[in-house]
Coordinates of N, CA and C in Angstrom, one line a residue:
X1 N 0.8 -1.2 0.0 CA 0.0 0.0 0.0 C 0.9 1.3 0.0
X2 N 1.8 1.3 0.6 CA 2.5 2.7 0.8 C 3.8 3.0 -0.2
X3 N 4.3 3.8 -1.0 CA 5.1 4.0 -1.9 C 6.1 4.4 -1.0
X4 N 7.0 4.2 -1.9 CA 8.5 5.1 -1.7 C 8.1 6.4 -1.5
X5 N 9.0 7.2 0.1 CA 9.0 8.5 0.3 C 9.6 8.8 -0.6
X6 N 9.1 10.0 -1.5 CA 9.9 11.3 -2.5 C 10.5 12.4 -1.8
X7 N 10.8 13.0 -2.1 CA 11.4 14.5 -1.5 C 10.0 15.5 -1.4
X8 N 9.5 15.5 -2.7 CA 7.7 16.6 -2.4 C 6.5 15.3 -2.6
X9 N 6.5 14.4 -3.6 CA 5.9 13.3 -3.8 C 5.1 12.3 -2.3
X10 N 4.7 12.2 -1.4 CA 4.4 11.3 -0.2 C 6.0 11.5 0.9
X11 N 6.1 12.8 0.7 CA 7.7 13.0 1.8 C 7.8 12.4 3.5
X12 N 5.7 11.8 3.9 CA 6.4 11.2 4.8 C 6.1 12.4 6.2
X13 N 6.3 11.7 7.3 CA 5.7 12.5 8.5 C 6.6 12.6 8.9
X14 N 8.4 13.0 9.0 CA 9.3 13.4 10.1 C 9.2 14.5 10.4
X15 N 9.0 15.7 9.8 CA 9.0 16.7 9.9 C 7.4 17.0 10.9
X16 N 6.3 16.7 11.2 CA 5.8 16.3 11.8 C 6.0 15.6 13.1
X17 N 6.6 14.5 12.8 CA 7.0 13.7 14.1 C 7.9 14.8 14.8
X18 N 8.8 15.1 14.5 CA 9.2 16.5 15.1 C 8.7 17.1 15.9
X19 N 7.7 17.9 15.4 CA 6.4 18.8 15.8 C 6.2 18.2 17.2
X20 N 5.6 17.1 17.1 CA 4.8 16.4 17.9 C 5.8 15.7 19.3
X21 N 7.2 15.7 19.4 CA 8.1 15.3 19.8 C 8.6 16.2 21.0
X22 N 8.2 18.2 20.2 CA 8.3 19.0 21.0 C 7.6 19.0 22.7
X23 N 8.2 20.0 23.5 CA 7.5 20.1 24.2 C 6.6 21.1 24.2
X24 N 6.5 21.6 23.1 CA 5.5 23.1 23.0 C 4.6 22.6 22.3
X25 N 4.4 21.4 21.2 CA 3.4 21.3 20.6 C 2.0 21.1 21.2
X26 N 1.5 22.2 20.6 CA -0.2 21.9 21.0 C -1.4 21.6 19.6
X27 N -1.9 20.7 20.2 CA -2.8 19.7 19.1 C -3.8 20.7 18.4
X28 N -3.6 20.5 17.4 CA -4.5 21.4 16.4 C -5.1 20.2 15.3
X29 N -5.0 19.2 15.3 CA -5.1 18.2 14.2 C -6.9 18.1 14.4
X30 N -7.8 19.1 14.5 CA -9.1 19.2 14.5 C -9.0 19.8 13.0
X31 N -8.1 20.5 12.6 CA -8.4 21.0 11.3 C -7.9 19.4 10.2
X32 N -7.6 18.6 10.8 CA -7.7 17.2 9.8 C -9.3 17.0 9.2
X33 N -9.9 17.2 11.0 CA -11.4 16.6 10.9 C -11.7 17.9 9.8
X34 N -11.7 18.9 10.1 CA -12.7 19.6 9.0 C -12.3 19.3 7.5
X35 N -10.8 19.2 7.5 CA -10.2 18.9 5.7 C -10.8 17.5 5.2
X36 N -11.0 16.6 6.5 CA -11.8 15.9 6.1 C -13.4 15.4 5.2
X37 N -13.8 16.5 6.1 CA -15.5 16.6 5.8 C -15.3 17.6 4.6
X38 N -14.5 18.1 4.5 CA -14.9 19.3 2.8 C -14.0 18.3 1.5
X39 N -13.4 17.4 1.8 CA -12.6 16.3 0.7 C -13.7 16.0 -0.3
X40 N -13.4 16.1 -1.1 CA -14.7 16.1 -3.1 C -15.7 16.9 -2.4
X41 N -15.7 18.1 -1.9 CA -16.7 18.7 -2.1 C -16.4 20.5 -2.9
X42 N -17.0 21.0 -2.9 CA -16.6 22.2 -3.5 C -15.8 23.0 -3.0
X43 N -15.8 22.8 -1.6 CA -15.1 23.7 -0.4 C -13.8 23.1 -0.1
X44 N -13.1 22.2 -1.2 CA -11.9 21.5 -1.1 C -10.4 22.1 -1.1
X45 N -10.8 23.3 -1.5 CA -9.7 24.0 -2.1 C -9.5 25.3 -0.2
X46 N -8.7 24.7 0.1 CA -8.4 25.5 1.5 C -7.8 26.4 1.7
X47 N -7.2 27.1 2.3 CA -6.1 28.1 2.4 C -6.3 28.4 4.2
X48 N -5.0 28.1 4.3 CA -4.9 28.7 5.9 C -4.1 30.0 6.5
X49 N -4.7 30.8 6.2 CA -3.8 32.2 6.7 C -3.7 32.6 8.1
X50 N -2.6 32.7 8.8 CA -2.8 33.7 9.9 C -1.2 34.1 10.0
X51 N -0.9 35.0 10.8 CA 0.5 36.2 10.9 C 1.4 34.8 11.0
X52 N 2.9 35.2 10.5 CA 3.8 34.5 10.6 C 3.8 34.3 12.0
X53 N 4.7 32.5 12.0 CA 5.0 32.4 13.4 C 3.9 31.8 14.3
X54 N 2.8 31.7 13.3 CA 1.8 30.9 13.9 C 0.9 29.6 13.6
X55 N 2.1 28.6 13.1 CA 1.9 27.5 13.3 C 1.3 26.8 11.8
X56 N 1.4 27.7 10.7 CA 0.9 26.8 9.4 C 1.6 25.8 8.6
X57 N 3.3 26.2 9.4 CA 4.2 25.1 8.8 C 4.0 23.5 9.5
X58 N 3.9 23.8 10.5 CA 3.5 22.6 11.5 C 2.0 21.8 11.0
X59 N 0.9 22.8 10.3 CA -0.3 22.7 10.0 C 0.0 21.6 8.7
X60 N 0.6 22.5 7.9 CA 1.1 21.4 6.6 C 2.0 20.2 7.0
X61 N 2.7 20.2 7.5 CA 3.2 19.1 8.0 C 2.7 17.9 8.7
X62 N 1.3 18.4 9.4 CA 0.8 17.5 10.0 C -0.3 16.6 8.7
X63 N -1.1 17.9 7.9 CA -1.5 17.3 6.8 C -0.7 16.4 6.1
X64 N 0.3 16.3 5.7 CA 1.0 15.9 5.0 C 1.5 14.2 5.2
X65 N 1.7 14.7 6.7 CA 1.9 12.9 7.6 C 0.8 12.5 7.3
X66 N -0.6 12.6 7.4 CA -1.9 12.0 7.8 C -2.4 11.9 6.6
X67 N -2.5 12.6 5.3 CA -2.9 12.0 4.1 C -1.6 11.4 3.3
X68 N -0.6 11.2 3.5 CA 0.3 11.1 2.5 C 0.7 9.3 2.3
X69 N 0.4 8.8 1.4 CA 0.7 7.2 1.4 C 2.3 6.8 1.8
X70 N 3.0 7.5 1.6 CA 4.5 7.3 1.8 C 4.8 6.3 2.8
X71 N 4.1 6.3 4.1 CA 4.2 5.8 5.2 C 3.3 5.6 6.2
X72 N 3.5 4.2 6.7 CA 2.0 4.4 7.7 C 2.6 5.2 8.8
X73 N 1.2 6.2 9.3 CA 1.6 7.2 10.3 C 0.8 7.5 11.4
X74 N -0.1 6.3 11.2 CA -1.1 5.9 12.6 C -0.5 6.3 13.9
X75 N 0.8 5.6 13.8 CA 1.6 6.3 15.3 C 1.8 7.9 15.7
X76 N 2.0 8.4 14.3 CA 2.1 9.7 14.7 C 1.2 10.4 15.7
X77 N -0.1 9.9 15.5 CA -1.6 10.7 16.1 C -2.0 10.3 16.9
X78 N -1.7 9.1 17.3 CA -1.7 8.3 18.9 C -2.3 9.6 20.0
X79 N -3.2 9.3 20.7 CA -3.6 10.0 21.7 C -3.6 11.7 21.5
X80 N -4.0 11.7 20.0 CA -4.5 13.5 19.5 C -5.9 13.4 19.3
X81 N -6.5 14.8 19.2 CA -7.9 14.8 19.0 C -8.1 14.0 18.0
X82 N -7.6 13.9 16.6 CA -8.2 13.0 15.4 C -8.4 12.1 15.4
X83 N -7.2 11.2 16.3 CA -7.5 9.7 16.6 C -9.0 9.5 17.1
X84 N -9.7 10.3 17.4 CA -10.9 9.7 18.0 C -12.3 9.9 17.1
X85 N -11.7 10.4 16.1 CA -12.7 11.1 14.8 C -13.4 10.2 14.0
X86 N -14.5 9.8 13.7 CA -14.9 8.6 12.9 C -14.2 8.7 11.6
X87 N -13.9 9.7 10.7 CA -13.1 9.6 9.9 C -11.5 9.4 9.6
X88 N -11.2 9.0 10.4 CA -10.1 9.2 11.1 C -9.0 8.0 10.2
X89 N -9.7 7.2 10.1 CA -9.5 5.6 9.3 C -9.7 5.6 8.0
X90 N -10.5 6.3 7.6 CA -11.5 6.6 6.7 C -10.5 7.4 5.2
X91 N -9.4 8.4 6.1 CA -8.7 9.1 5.0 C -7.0 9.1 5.5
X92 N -6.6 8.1 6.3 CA -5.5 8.0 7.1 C -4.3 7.0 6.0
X93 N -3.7 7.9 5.4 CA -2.3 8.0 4.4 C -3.0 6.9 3.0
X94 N -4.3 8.0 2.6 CA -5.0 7.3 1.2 C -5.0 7.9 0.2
X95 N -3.7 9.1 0.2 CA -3.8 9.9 -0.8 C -2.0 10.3 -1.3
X96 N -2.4 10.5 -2.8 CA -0.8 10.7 -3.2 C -0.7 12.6 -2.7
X97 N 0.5 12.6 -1.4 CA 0.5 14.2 -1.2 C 1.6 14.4 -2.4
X98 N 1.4 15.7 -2.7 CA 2.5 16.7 -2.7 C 2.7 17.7 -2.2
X99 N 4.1 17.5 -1.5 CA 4.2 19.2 -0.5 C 5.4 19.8 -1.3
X100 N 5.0 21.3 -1.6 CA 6.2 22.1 -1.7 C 5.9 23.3 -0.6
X101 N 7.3 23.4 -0.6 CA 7.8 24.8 0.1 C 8.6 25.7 -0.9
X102 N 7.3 26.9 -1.2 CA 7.6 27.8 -2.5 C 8.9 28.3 -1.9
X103 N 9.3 29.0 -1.0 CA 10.6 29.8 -0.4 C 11.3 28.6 -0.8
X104 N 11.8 27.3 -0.6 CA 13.2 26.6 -1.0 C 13.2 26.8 -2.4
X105 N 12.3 26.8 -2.9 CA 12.2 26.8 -4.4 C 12.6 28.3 -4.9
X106 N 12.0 29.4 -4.3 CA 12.4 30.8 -4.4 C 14.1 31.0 -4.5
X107 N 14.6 30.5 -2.8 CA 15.7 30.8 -2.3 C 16.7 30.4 -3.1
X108 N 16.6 29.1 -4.4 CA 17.5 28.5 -5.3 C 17.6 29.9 -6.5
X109 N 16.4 30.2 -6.6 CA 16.4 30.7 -8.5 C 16.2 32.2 -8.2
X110 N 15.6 32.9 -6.9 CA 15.4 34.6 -7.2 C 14.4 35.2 -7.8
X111 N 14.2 34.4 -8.6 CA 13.2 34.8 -9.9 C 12.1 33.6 -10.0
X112 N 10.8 34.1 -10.3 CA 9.6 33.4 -10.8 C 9.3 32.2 -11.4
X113 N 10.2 33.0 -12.7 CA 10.2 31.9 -14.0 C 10.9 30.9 -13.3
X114 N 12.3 30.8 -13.0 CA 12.6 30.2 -13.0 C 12.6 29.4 -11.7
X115 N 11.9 29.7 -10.8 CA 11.4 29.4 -9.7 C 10.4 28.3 -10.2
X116 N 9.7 28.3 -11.1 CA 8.7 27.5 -11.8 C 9.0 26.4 -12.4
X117 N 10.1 26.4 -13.5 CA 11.0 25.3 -13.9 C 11.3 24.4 -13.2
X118 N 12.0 25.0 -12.0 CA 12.8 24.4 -11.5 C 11.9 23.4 -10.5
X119 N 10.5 23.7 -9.9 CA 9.4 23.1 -9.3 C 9.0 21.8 -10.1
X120 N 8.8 22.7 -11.8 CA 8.5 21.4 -12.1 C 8.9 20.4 -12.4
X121 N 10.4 20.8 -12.6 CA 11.6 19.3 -12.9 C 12.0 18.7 -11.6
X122 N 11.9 19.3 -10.5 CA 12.3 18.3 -9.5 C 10.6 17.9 -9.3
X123 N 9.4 18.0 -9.4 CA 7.8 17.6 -9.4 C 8.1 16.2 -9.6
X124 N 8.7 16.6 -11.6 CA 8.4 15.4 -12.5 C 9.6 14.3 -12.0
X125 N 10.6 14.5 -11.8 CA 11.3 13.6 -11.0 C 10.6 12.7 -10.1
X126 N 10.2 13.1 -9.1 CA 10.1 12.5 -8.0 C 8.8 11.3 -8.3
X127 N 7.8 12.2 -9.4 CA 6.3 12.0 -9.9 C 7.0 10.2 -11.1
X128 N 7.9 10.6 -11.9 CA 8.4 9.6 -12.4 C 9.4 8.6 -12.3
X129 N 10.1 8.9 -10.6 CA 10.4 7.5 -10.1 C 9.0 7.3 -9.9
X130 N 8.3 7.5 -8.8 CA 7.6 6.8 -8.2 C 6.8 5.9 -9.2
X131 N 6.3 5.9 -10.3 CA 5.7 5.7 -11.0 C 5.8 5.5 -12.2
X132 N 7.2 4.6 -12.3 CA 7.6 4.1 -13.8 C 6.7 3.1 -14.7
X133 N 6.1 2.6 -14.3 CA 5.0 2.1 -14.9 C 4.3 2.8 -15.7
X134 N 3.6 3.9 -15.3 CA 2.1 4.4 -15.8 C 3.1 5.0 -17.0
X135 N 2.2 5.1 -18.5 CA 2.3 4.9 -19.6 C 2.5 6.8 -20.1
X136 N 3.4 7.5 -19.9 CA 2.8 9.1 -20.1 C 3.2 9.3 -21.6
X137 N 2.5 10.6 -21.8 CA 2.4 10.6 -23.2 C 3.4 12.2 -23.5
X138 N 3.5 12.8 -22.3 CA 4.5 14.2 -22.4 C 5.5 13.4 -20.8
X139 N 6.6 13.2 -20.7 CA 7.1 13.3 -19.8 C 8.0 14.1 -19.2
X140 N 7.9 15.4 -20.1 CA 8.1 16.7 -20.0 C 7.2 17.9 -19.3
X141 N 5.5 17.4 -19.6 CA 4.3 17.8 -18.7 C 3.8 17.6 -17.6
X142 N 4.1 18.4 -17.0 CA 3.9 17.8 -15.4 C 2.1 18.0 -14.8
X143 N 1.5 18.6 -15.6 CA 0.2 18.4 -15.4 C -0.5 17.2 -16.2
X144 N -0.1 16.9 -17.2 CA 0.1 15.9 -17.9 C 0.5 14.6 -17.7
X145 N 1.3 14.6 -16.8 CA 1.8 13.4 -15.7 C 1.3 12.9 -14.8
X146 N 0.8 14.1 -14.0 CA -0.1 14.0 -12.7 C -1.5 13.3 -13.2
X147 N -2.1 13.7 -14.8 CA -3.3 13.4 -14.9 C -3.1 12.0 -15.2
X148 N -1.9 11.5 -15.7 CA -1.9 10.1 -16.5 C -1.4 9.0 -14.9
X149 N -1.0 9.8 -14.2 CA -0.8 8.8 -13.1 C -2.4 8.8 -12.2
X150 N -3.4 9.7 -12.2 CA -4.4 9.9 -11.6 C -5.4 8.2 -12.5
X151 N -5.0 8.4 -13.9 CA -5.8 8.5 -14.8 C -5.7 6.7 -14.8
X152 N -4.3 6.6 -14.7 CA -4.3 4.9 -14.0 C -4.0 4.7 -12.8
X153 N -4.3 5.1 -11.6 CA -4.2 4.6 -10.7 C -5.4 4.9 -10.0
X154 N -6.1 5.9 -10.2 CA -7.4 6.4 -9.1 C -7.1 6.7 -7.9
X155 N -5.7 7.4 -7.5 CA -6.0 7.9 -6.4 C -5.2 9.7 -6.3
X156 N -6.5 10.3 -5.9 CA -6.3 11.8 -6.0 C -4.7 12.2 -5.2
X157 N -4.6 13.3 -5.9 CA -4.1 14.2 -5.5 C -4.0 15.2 -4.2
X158 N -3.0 15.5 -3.1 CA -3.8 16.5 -2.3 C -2.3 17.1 -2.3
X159 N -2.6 18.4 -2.5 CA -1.8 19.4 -2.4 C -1.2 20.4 -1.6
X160 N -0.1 20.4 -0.8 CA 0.2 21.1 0.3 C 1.2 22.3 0.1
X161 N 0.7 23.1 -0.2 CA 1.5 24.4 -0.4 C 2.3 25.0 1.0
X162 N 3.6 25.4 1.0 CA 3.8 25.8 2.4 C 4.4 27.2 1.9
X163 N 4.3 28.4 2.3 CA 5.5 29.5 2.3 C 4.6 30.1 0.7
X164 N 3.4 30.0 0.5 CA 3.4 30.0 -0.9 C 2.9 31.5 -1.0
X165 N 3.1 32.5 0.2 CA 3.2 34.0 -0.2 C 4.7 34.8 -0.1
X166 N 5.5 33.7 0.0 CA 7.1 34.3 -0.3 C 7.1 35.1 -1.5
X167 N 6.5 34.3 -2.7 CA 6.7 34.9 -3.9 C 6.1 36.4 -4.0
X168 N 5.0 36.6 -3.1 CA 4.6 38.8 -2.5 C 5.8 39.2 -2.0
X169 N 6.2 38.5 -1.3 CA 7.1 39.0 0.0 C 8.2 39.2 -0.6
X170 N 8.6 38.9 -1.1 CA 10.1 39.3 -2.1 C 10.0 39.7 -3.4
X171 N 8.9 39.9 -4.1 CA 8.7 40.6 -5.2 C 7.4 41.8 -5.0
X172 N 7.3 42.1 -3.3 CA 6.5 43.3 -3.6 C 6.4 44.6 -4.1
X173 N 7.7 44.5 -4.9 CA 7.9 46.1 -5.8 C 7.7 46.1 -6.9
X174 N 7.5 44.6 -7.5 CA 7.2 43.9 -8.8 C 5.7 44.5 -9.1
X175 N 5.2 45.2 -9.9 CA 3.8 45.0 -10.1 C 3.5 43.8 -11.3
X176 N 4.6 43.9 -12.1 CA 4.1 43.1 -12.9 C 3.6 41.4 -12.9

């Protein structure tokens, strides 16, 4: 059932386990339960904003353990709110994640464009080990990849953006 950890492809709960390892961490994994109940519905598309420093990297990270097939990560959640969630079983590491962190990606290239390239060639890497099998027809297209690995395998996509307003924050003099 569980694939090879990738680098952004199912990277896996250490970074998480971390979190959770701390002595500061406080349980927020109630926002599992809600990502849960909005999954194929319209209200799928989430965004979690609040001031830096307050906990969204830890947020993605925890997503990331909990749907990501990479690894079973049942242990991680041991004695957290979610564990007790009826859905809990229901969506626990049944999905291909991908996490990026736009800032590593920023911090290599400076620039946009190539901030983008460079996303998609390390994407399609990770997207084409994992998945030498499936048959693609661009292995240069990374939307085109993702759809032909969807397209034979059936199992969605969930997407974890982290740091993905760096690209304001360092080009806010850019209007264009």
């Amino acid at each position: 059932m569980y694939r090879e950890v990738g680098i952004y492809l199912n990277p896996g709960g250490g970074a998480f386990q971390e979190a959770v390892s701390s002595e500061i961490y406080v349980d927020k994994t109630e926002l599992i339960q809600y990502t849960n109940r909005v999954l194929k519905t319209l209200q799928k598309y989430i965004c979690v904003s609040r001031p830096r420093r307050f906990g969204k990297s830890t947020a993605a990270n925890m997503l990331v353990a909990y749907y990501g097939r990479g690894e079973d990560s049942r242990g991680l959640f041991k004695g957290l709110k979610i564990e007790k969630e009826p859905s809990f079983d229901q969506h626990l590491n049944q999905y291909n994640v991908i996490f990026l962190n736009m800032q590593d990606f920023l911090s290599r290239t400076h620039n946009v464009d190539k901030m983008k390239a460079l996303l998609e060639k390390r994407l399609l890497r990770d997207l084409l080990r994992a998945y030498p099998d499936v048959d693609y027809l661009d292995q240069t297209d990374l939307i085109g990849v993702l759809e032909d690995i969807y397209a034979e395998c059936r199992i969605p996509f969930i997407f974890v953006i982290d740091e993905w307003d760096c690209i304001f924050r360092e080009n806010k003099d850019n209007a264009a």
